[in-house]
Amino acid sequence: MPRPRQLHDRYFKQAKAEGYVARSAYKLLEINEKRRLIRRNDHVLDLGCAPGSWLQVLEEHLGPHGRAVGVDLQEVRQRFGPTVRTVVGDAFTMSPGELLGASPGERPRLFDVVLSDMAPNTSGHGDDFLSARLCERVLDLCPGVLRPGGNLVMKILEGEPTPDVVARAKRMFTEAGTTKPGASRDLSREIFIWGKGLKSEPTSG
Ligand SMILES: C[S@@+](CC[C@H](N)C(=O)[O-])C[C@H]1O[C@@H](n2cnc3c(N)ncnc32)[C@H](O)[C@@H]1O
């Protein structure tokens, strides 16, 4: 008989105890601990932000002068203070101008960091391609929404198209690579692509 999936693992319990709406919070915390991609006072775009645990991490980490904009197909129920704004929208159809214009209480300015934890509806067939499409969209958006020198973290479900997406990130950023945080389930195909230092005239193709 197959073993029941361990839903209530260590990170699930820790998230509950520490008030995070999802265990994903620990993935971002771990990636940032290792790579130092997000700094206090940064302006951050979080694509695929619902239910909002990365935004909770950002709200704590960025401080009162930082800003975070979260975008998701679904409404975020979690409530935040004035430095965080959430928008219901589709990353495929929102323009860079709309994304920049969503910053709370600010004139539009380019983001310092772009995050994407976007995930397709998985069916077991072609999920890696759907995930790669989401990542390609994030990379398409970067030159219009991320400042030169800015940083990136995005989730991808590993598969055939992954090396091409990683190679494109390596062309666009001064440094880039992949990481699998401990909080990511062993069975999951998800890994995270990180990029440091968007080149000012990036090779987008
Ligand atoms: C794993 S969840 C994100 C968890 C989030 N980082 C957190 O910590 O709470 C993935 C999210 O991606 C969103 N998503 C998928 N495709 C999207 C798209 N095209 N535009 C915006 N959001 C999208 C889904 O609605 C879902 O809420």
Coordinates of N, CA and C and ligand atoms in Angstrom, one line a residue:
M1 N 0.8 -1.2 0.0 CA 0.0 0.0 0.0 C 0.9 1.3 0.0
P2 N 0.6 2.2 -0.9 CA 1.5 3.4 -0.9 C 1.3 4.2 0.4
R3 N 2.5 4.8 0.8 CA 2.5 5.6 2.1 C 1.7 6.9 1.8
P4 N 0.8 7.3 2.8 CA 0.1 8.6 2.6 C 1.1 9.7 2.5
R5 N 0.8 10.7 1.6 CA 1.7 11.8 1.4 C 1.9 12.6 2.8
Q6 N 3.1 12.9 3.1 CA 3.3 13.6 4.4 C 2.9 15.1 4.3
L7 N 1.6 15.3 4.5 CA 1.2 16.7 4.3 C 1.7 17.6 5.4
H8 N 1.7 17.0 6.6 CA 2.0 17.8 7.8 C 3.5 17.6 8.1
D9 N 4.3 18.0 7.2 CA 5.8 17.8 7.4 C 6.3 19.0 8.3
R10 N 7.6 19.0 8.5 CA 8.2 19.9 9.4 C 7.9 21.4 9.0
Y11 N 8.0 21.7 7.7 CA 7.8 23.0 7.2 C 6.4 23.5 7.3
F12 N 5.5 22.5 7.1 CA 4.0 22.8 7.2 C 3.8 23.3 8.7
K13 N 4.3 22.5 9.6 CA 4.1 22.8 11.1 C 4.7 24.1 11.5
Q14 N 6.0 24.3 11.0 CA 6.7 25.5 11.3 C 5.9 26.7 10.7
A15 N 5.4 26.6 9.5 CA 4.6 27.7 8.9 C 3.4 28.1 9.8
K16 N 2.7 27.0 10.2 CA 1.6 27.2 11.1 C 2.0 28.0 12.4
A17 N 3.1 27.5 13.0 CA 3.5 28.0 14.3 C 4.0 29.5 14.1
E18 N 4.6 29.8 13.0 CA 5.2 31.1 12.8 C 4.3 32.1 12.0
G19 N 3.1 31.6 11.7 CA 2.1 32.5 11.1 C 2.2 32.7 9.6
Y20 N 2.9 31.9 8.9 CA 3.0 32.0 7.4 C 1.8 31.3 6.8
V21 N 1.2 31.8 5.8 CA 0.1 31.2 5.2 C 0.4 30.0 4.3
A22 N 1.7 29.8 4.0 CA 2.1 28.6 3.3 C 3.6 28.3 3.6
R23 N 3.9 27.0 3.5 CA 5.2 26.5 3.8 C 6.3 27.1 2.8
S24 N 5.8 27.5 1.6 CA 6.7 28.1 0.6 C 7.5 29.2 1.1
A25 N 7.1 29.9 2.2 CA 7.9 31.0 2.8 C 9.3 30.5 3.0
Y26 N 9.5 29.3 3.5 CA 10.8 28.8 3.8 C 11.7 28.6 2.6
K27 N 11.1 28.4 1.4 CA 11.9 28.3 0.2 C 12.5 29.7 -0.1
L28 N 11.7 30.7 0.0 CA 12.3 32.1 -0.3 C 13.3 32.5 0.7
L29 N 13.0 32.2 2.0 CA 13.9 32.5 3.1 C 15.3 31.8 2.8
E30 N 15.2 30.6 2.5 CA 16.5 29.8 2.3 C 17.2 30.3 1.0
I31 N 16.5 30.5 -0.1 CA 17.2 31.0 -1.3 C 17.9 32.4 -1.0
N32 N 17.2 33.2 -0.3 CA 17.7 34.6 0.0 C 18.9 34.5 1.0
E33 N 18.8 33.6 1.9 CA 19.9 33.4 2.9 C 21.2 33.0 2.2
K34 N 21.0 32.2 1.2 CA 22.1 31.7 0.4 C 22.7 32.7 -0.6
R35 N 21.7 33.3 -1.3 CA 22.2 34.1 -2.5 C 22.1 35.6 -2.3
R36 N 21.5 36.1 -1.2 CA 21.4 37.6 -0.9 C 20.9 38.3 -2.1
L37 N 19.7 38.0 -2.5 CA 19.1 38.6 -3.7 C 18.2 39.8 -3.4
I38 N 17.6 39.7 -2.2 CA 16.6 40.7 -1.8 C 17.2 41.5 -0.6
R39 N 17.2 42.8 -0.7 CA 17.7 43.7 0.4 C 16.7 44.5 1.0
R40 N 16.9 45.0 2.2 CA 16.0 45.9 2.9 C 15.8 47.1 1.9
N41 N 14.6 47.7 2.0 CA 14.2 48.9 1.2 C 14.0 48.6 -0.3
D42 N 14.2 47.4 -0.8 CA 14.0 47.0 -2.2 C 12.5 47.2 -2.6
H43 N 12.3 47.4 -3.9 CA 11.0 47.3 -4.4 C 10.9 45.9 -5.2
V44 N 9.9 45.1 -4.8 CA 9.9 43.7 -5.3 C 8.6 43.4 -6.0
L45 N 8.7 42.7 -7.2 CA 7.5 42.2 -7.8 C 7.4 40.7 -7.6
D46 N 6.3 40.3 -7.1 CA 6.1 38.8 -6.7 C 5.0 38.3 -7.6
L47 N 5.3 37.6 -8.7 CA 4.4 37.0 -9.6 C 3.9 35.6 -9.2
G48 N 2.6 35.4 -9.1 CA 2.1 34.2 -8.6 C 2.2 34.2 -7.1
C49 N 1.6 35.2 -6.5 CA 1.9 35.5 -5.0 C 0.9 34.8 -4.1
A50 N -0.3 34.3 -4.6 CA -1.3 33.7 -3.6 C -0.8 32.4 -3.1
P51 N -1.1 32.1 -1.8 CA -1.9 32.8 -0.9 C -1.2 33.9 -0.2
G52 N 0.1 34.1 -0.4 CA 0.8 35.3 0.2 C 2.0 35.1 1.1
S53 N 2.5 33.9 1.2 CA 3.6 33.7 2.2 C 4.9 34.4 1.8
W54 N 5.1 34.5 0.5 CA 6.4 35.2 0.0 C 6.2 36.7 0.4
L55 N 4.9 37.2 0.2 CA 4.7 38.6 0.5 C 4.8 38.8 2.0
Q56 N 4.5 37.8 2.8 CA 4.7 38.0 4.3 C 6.2 38.1 4.6
V57 N 7.0 37.2 3.9 CA 8.5 37.3 4.1 C 9.0 38.7 3.6
L58 N 8.5 39.1 2.5 CA 8.9 40.4 2.0 C 8.5 41.6 2.9
E59 N 7.3 41.6 3.4 CA 6.9 42.7 4.3 C 7.8 42.8 5.5
E60 N 8.2 41.6 6.0 CA 9.1 41.7 7.2 C 10.5 42.1 6.8
H61 N 11.0 41.6 5.7 CA 12.4 41.8 5.3 C 12.7 43.2 4.7
L62 N 11.7 43.7 3.9 CA 12.0 45.0 3.2 C 11.9 46.2 4.1
G63 N 11.1 46.1 5.2 CA 11.0 47.2 6.1 C 10.1 48.3 5.6
P64 N 10.0 49.4 6.4 CA 8.9 50.4 6.1 C 9.2 51.2 4.8
H65 N 10.4 51.2 4.3 CA 10.7 51.9 3.0 C 10.8 51.0 1.8
G66 N 10.6 49.7 2.0 CA 10.5 48.8 0.9 C 9.1 48.7 0.4
R67 N 9.0 48.1 -0.8 CA 7.6 48.0 -1.4 C 7.5 46.6 -2.1
A68 N 6.4 46.0 -2.0 CA 6.2 44.7 -2.7 C 4.8 44.8 -3.4
V69 N 4.8 44.3 -4.7 CA 3.6 44.2 -5.5 C 3.4 42.7 -5.8
G70 N 2.3 42.1 -5.4 CA 2.0 40.7 -5.6 C 0.9 40.6 -6.7
V71 N 1.1 39.8 -7.6 CA 0.1 39.6 -8.7 C -0.2 38.1 -8.8
D72 N -1.5 37.8 -8.9 CA -2.0 36.4 -9.0 C -3.3 36.4 -9.7
L73 N -3.6 35.2 -10.3 CA -4.9 35.0 -10.9 C -6.0 35.0 -9.9
Q74 N -5.6 34.6 -8.7 CA -6.5 34.5 -7.6 C -6.3 35.7 -6.6
E75 N -7.5 36.0 -5.9 CA -7.4 37.0 -4.9 C -6.6 36.5 -3.7
V76 N -5.8 37.4 -3.1 CA -5.0 37.1 -1.9 C -5.9 37.5 -0.7
R77 N -6.2 36.6 0.2 CA -7.0 36.9 1.3 C -6.2 37.6 2.5
Q78 N -5.0 37.2 2.6 CA -4.1 37.7 3.6 C -4.1 39.2 3.6
R79 N -4.1 39.8 4.7 CA -4.1 41.3 4.8 C -2.6 41.8 5.1
F80 N -2.3 42.9 4.5 CA -0.9 43.4 4.6 C -1.0 44.9 5.0
G81 N 0.1 45.4 5.4 CA 0.2 46.9 5.7 C 0.5 47.7 4.4
P82 N 0.8 49.0 4.5 CA 0.8 49.9 3.4 C 1.9 49.6 2.4
T83 N 2.9 48.8 2.8 CA 4.1 48.6 1.8 C 3.8 47.5 0.8
V84 N 2.7 46.8 1.0 CA 2.4 45.6 0.1 C 1.1 45.9 -0.6
R85 N 1.1 45.7 -1.9 CA -0.2 45.7 -2.7 C -0.4 44.4 -3.4
T86 N -1.6 43.9 -3.5 CA -1.8 42.7 -4.3 C -2.8 43.1 -5.4
V87 N -2.6 42.5 -6.5 CA -3.4 42.8 -7.7 C -3.8 41.4 -8.3
V88 N -5.1 41.3 -8.7 CA -5.6 40.1 -9.4 C -5.3 40.4 -10.9
G89 N -4.5 39.5 -11.4 CA -4.1 39.7 -12.8 C -3.4 38.5 -13.4
D90 N -3.2 38.4 -14.7 CA -2.5 37.3 -15.3 C -1.2 37.9 -15.9
A91 N -0.1 37.2 -15.4 CA 1.2 37.6 -15.9 C 1.4 37.6 -17.4
F92 N 0.6 36.8 -18.0 CA 0.7 36.7 -19.5 C 0.1 37.9 -20.2
T93 N -0.9 38.6 -19.5 CA -1.6 39.7 -20.2 C -1.3 41.0 -19.6
M94 N -0.8 41.1 -18.4 CA -0.5 42.4 -17.8 C 0.8 43.0 -18.5
S95 N 0.7 44.3 -18.8 CA 1.9 44.9 -19.4 C 2.9 45.4 -18.4
P96 N 4.1 45.6 -18.8 CA 5.1 46.2 -17.8 C 4.6 47.4 -17.2
G97 N 3.9 48.3 -17.9 CA 3.4 49.6 -17.4 C 2.4 49.3 -16.3
E98 N 1.5 48.3 -16.5 CA 0.5 48.0 -15.5 C 1.2 47.4 -14.2
L99 N 2.2 46.6 -14.4 CA 2.9 46.0 -13.3 C 3.7 47.1 -12.5
L100 N 4.3 48.0 -13.2 CA 5.0 49.1 -12.5 C 4.1 50.1 -11.8
G101 N 2.9 50.3 -12.4 CA 1.9 51.2 -11.9 C 1.3 50.7 -10.6
A102 N 1.5 49.5 -10.3 CA 0.8 48.9 -9.1 C 1.5 49.1 -7.8
S103 N 2.7 49.8 -7.9 CA 3.5 50.0 -6.6 C 2.7 50.8 -5.6
P104 N 2.6 50.4 -4.4 CA 1.8 51.2 -3.4 C 2.4 52.6 -3.1
G105 N 1.6 53.6 -3.3 CA 1.9 54.9 -2.9 C 3.2 55.5 -3.5
E106 N 3.5 55.1 -4.7 CA 4.8 55.5 -5.3 C 4.5 55.9 -6.8
R107 N 5.4 56.8 -7.3 CA 5.4 57.0 -8.7 C 6.1 55.7 -9.3
P108 N 5.7 55.3 -10.5 CA 6.3 54.1 -11.1 C 7.8 54.1 -11.1
R109 N 8.4 53.1 -10.6 CA 9.9 53.0 -10.8 C 10.2 51.5 -11.0
L110 N 11.3 51.2 -11.6 CA 11.6 49.8 -11.9 C 11.8 49.1 -10.6
F111 N 11.5 47.8 -10.7 CA 11.7 47.0 -9.5 C 13.2 46.6 -9.3
D112 N 13.6 46.3 -8.0 CA 14.9 45.9 -7.8 C 15.0 44.4 -7.9
V113 N 13.9 43.7 -7.7 CA 13.9 42.2 -7.7 C 12.6 41.8 -8.3
V114 N 12.6 40.7 -9.1 CA 11.4 40.1 -9.6 C 11.4 38.6 -9.1
L115 N 10.3 38.2 -8.5 CA 10.1 36.9 -8.0 C 9.0 36.2 -8.8
S116 N 9.1 34.9 -9.0 CA 8.0 34.2 -9.6 C 7.9 32.8 -9.0
D117 N 6.8 32.6 -8.3 CA 6.6 31.2 -7.8 C 5.4 30.6 -8.6
M118 N 5.2 31.2 -9.8 CA 4.0 30.8 -10.6 C 4.1 29.3 -10.9
A119 N 3.0 28.7 -10.9 CA 2.9 27.2 -11.2 C 1.7 27.0 -12.1
P120 N 1.9 26.2 -13.1 CA 0.7 25.8 -14.0 C -0.2 24.8 -13.2
N121 N -1.4 24.7 -13.7 CA -2.3 23.6 -13.2 C -1.7 22.3 -13.7
T122 N -1.1 21.5 -12.8 CA -0.4 20.3 -13.2 C -1.4 19.2 -13.6
S123 N -1.0 18.5 -14.7 CA -1.9 17.4 -15.1 C -1.0 16.1 -15.3
G124 N 0.3 16.3 -15.1 CA 1.2 15.1 -15.3 C 1.6 15.0 -16.8
H125 N 1.1 15.8 -17.7 CA 1.5 15.8 -19.1 C 1.9 17.2 -19.5
G126 N 3.2 17.3 -19.8 CA 3.6 18.6 -20.3 C 3.7 19.7 -19.3
D127 N 3.7 19.3 -18.0 CA 3.8 20.4 -17.0 C 5.1 21.1 -17.1
D128 N 6.2 20.4 -17.5 CA 7.5 21.1 -17.6 C 7.4 22.2 -18.7
F129 N 6.7 21.9 -19.7 CA 6.6 22.9 -20.8 C 5.7 24.1 -20.4
L130 N 4.7 23.8 -19.7 CA 3.8 24.9 -19.2 C 4.6 25.8 -18.2
S131 N 5.4 25.1 -17.3 CA 6.2 25.9 -16.4 C 7.2 26.7 -17.1
A132 N 7.9 26.1 -18.1 CA 8.9 26.9 -18.9 C 8.3 28.1 -19.6
R133 N 7.0 27.9 -20.0 CA 6.4 29.1 -20.7 C 6.2 30.2 -19.7
L134 N 5.8 29.9 -18.4 CA 5.7 30.9 -17.4 C 7.0 31.6 -17.2
C135 N 8.1 30.8 -17.1 CA 9.4 31.4 -16.9 C 9.8 32.2 -18.1
E136 N 9.5 31.8 -19.3 CA 9.9 32.6 -20.5 C 9.2 33.9 -20.4
R137 N 7.9 33.9 -19.9 CA 7.1 35.2 -19.8 C 7.8 36.1 -18.8
V138 N 8.3 35.5 -17.7 CA 9.0 36.3 -16.7 C 10.2 37.0 -17.3
L139 N 11.0 36.2 -18.0 CA 12.2 36.7 -18.7 C 11.8 37.8 -19.7
D140 N 10.7 37.6 -20.4 CA 10.3 38.6 -21.4 C 10.0 39.9 -20.7
L141 N 9.4 39.8 -19.5 CA 9.0 41.0 -18.7 C 10.2 41.7 -18.1
C142 N 11.2 41.0 -17.8 CA 12.3 41.6 -17.0 C 12.9 42.9 -17.6
P143 N 13.2 43.0 -18.9 CA 13.8 44.3 -19.3 C 12.8 45.4 -19.1
G144 N 11.5 45.2 -19.1 CA 10.6 46.3 -18.9 C 10.2 46.6 -17.5
V145 N 10.5 45.7 -16.5 CA 10.1 46.0 -15.2 C 11.2 45.9 -14.1
L146 N 12.4 45.4 -14.5 CA 13.5 45.2 -13.6 C 14.6 46.1 -13.9
R147 N 15.1 46.8 -12.9 CA 16.2 47.8 -13.2 C 17.5 47.0 -13.6
P148 N 18.3 47.7 -14.4 CA 19.6 47.1 -14.7 C 20.4 46.8 -13.3
G149 N 20.9 45.6 -13.2 CA 21.6 45.3 -12.0 C 20.7 44.5 -11.0
G150 N 19.4 44.5 -11.3 CA 18.4 43.9 -10.5 C 18.5 42.3 -10.5
N151 N 17.7 41.7 -9.6 CA 17.8 40.3 -9.3 C 16.5 39.5 -9.6
L152 N 16.7 38.2 -9.8 CA 15.5 37.4 -10.1 C 15.5 36.1 -9.4
V153 N 14.3 35.6 -9.0 CA 14.2 34.2 -8.5 C 12.9 33.7 -9.1
M154 N 13.0 32.6 -9.8 CA 11.7 32.0 -10.4 C 11.7 30.5 -10.3
K155 N 10.5 30.0 -10.1 CA 10.3 28.5 -10.0 C 10.2 27.9 -11.4
I156 N 10.8 26.7 -11.6 CA 10.5 26.0 -12.8 C 10.3 24.5 -12.4
L157 N 9.4 23.8 -13.1 CA 9.3 22.4 -13.0 C 10.3 21.7 -13.9
E158 N 11.2 21.0 -13.4 CA 12.3 20.5 -14.2 C 11.8 19.5 -15.3
G159 N 12.5 19.7 -16.5 CA 12.1 18.8 -17.6 C 12.9 19.2 -18.8
E160 N 12.4 18.7 -20.0 CA 13.2 18.9 -21.2 C 13.5 20.4 -21.5
P161 N 12.5 21.3 -21.3 CA 12.9 22.7 -21.7 C 13.7 23.5 -20.7
T162 N 14.0 22.9 -19.5 CA 14.7 23.6 -18.5 C 16.0 24.2 -18.9
P163 N 16.9 23.4 -19.5 CA 18.2 23.9 -19.8 C 18.2 25.2 -20.7
D164 N 17.2 25.3 -21.6 CA 17.1 26.4 -22.5 C 16.7 27.7 -21.7
V165 N 15.8 27.5 -20.7 CA 15.4 28.6 -19.9 C 16.6 29.1 -19.0
V166 N 17.3 28.1 -18.4 CA 18.5 28.5 -17.6 C 19.5 29.2 -18.4
A167 N 19.7 28.7 -19.7 CA 20.7 29.3 -20.5 C 20.3 30.8 -20.9
R168 N 19.0 31.0 -21.1 CA 18.6 32.4 -21.4 C 18.8 33.3 -20.2
A169 N 18.5 32.7 -19.0 CA 18.7 33.5 -17.7 C 20.2 33.9 -17.6
K170 N 21.1 32.9 -18.0 CA 22.5 33.2 -17.9 C 23.0 34.2 -18.8
R171 N 22.3 34.3 -20.0 CA 22.7 35.4 -20.9 C 22.2 36.8 -20.4
M172 N 21.1 36.8 -19.7 CA 20.5 38.0 -19.3 C 21.1 38.6 -18.1
F173 N 21.6 37.7 -17.2 CA 22.1 38.2 -15.9 C 23.6 38.0 -15.8
T174 N 24.3 38.8 -15.0 CA 25.7 38.7 -14.8 C 26.1 37.3 -14.2
E175 N 25.3 36.9 -13.3 CA 25.4 35.5 -12.7 C 24.1 34.9 -12.6
A176 N 24.0 33.6 -12.9 CA 22.7 32.9 -12.7 C 22.9 31.4 -12.5
G177 N 22.0 30.8 -11.9 CA 22.1 29.3 -11.7 C 20.8 28.8 -11.1
T178 N 20.8 27.5 -10.6 CA 19.6 26.9 -10.1 C 19.9 26.4 -8.7
T179 N 18.8 26.3 -7.9 CA 18.9 25.8 -6.6 C 17.7 25.1 -6.2
K180 N 17.8 24.1 -5.3 CA 16.6 23.4 -4.8 C 16.6 23.5 -3.3
P181 N 15.8 24.4 -2.7 CA 15.8 24.6 -1.3 C 15.3 23.4 -0.5
G182 N 15.8 23.2 0.7 CA 15.4 22.1 1.6 C 13.9 22.0 1.8
A183 N 13.3 23.2 1.8 CA 11.8 23.2 2.0 C 11.0 22.7 0.8
S184 N 11.7 22.5 -0.3 CA 11.0 22.0 -1.5 C 10.9 20.5 -1.4
R185 N 9.7 20.0 -1.5 CA 9.6 18.5 -1.3 C 10.5 17.7 -2.3
D186 N 11.1 16.7 -1.8 CA 12.0 15.8 -2.6 C 11.4 15.3 -3.8
L187 N 10.1 14.9 -3.7 CA 9.4 14.4 -4.8 C 9.0 15.4 -5.9
S188 N 9.0 16.7 -5.5 CA 8.6 17.7 -6.4 C 9.7 18.0 -7.5
R189 N 9.2 18.2 -8.7 CA 10.2 18.5 -9.8 C 10.6 20.0 -9.7
E190 N 10.1 20.7 -8.8 CA 10.5 22.2 -8.8 C 11.9 22.5 -8.4
I191 N 12.5 23.4 -9.1 CA 13.7 24.0 -8.7 C 13.6 25.5 -8.9
F192 N 14.5 26.3 -8.5 CA 14.4 27.7 -8.6 C 15.6 28.2 -9.4
I193 N 15.3 29.0 -10.4 CA 16.4 29.7 -11.2 C 16.6 31.1 -10.5
W194 N 17.9 31.4 -10.2 CA 18.1 32.7 -9.7 C 19.1 33.5 -10.7
G195 N 18.9 34.8 -10.7 CA 19.8 35.6 -11.5 C 20.2 36.8 -10.7
K196 N 21.4 37.2 -10.8 CA 21.9 38.4 -10.1 C 22.5 39.3 -11.1
G197 N 22.0 40.6 -11.1 CA 22.6 41.6 -11.9 C 22.1 41.6 -13.4
L198 N 20.8 42.1 -13.6 CA 20.3 42.1 -14.9 C 21.2 43.0 -15.8
K199 N 21.7 42.5 -16.9 CA 22.5 43.3 -17.8 C 21.7 44.4 -18.4
S200 N 22.4 45.6 -18.6 CA 21.6 46.7 -19.0 C 21.2 46.6 -20.5
E201 N 21.9 45.9 -21.3 CA 21.4 45.6 -22.6 C 21.3 44.1 -22.8
P202 N 20.3 43.5 -22.1 CA 20.3 42.1 -22.0 C 20.0 41.4 -23.4
T203 N 20.6 40.2 -23.5 CA 20.3 39.4 -24.7 C 19.0 38.7 -24.3
S204 N 17.8 39.2 -24.9 CA 16.6 38.6 -24.4 C 16.2 37.3 -25.1
G205 N 16.8 37.0 -26.2 CA 16.4 35.8 -26.9 C 17.1 34.6 -26.5
Ligands
LIG1 C1 2.7 27.9 -5.6 S1 1.5 29.2 -5.7 C2 2.4 30.5 -5.1 C3 2.7 30.5 -3.6 C4 3.2 31.8 -3.1 N1 4.5 32.1 -3.5 C5 3.1 31.9 -1.6 O1 4.2 31.9 -1.0 O2 2.1 32.0 -1.0 C6 1.5 29.5 -7.4 C7 0.5 30.6 -7.9 O3 0.8 30.9 -9.2 C8 -0.4 31.5 -9.7 N2 -0.3 31.6 -11.2 C9 -0.3 30.6 -12.1 N3 -0.3 31.2 -13.4 C10 -0.3 32.5 -13.2 C11 -0.4 33.6 -14.1 N4 -0.4 33.4 -15.5 N5 -0.5 34.9 -13.7 C12 -0.5 35.1 -12.3 N6 -0.4 34.1 -11.4 C13 -0.4 32.8 -11.8 C14 -1.5 30.5 -9.2 O4 -2.7 31.2 -9.2 C15 -1.0 30.2 -7.8 O5 -1.6 31.0 -6.8

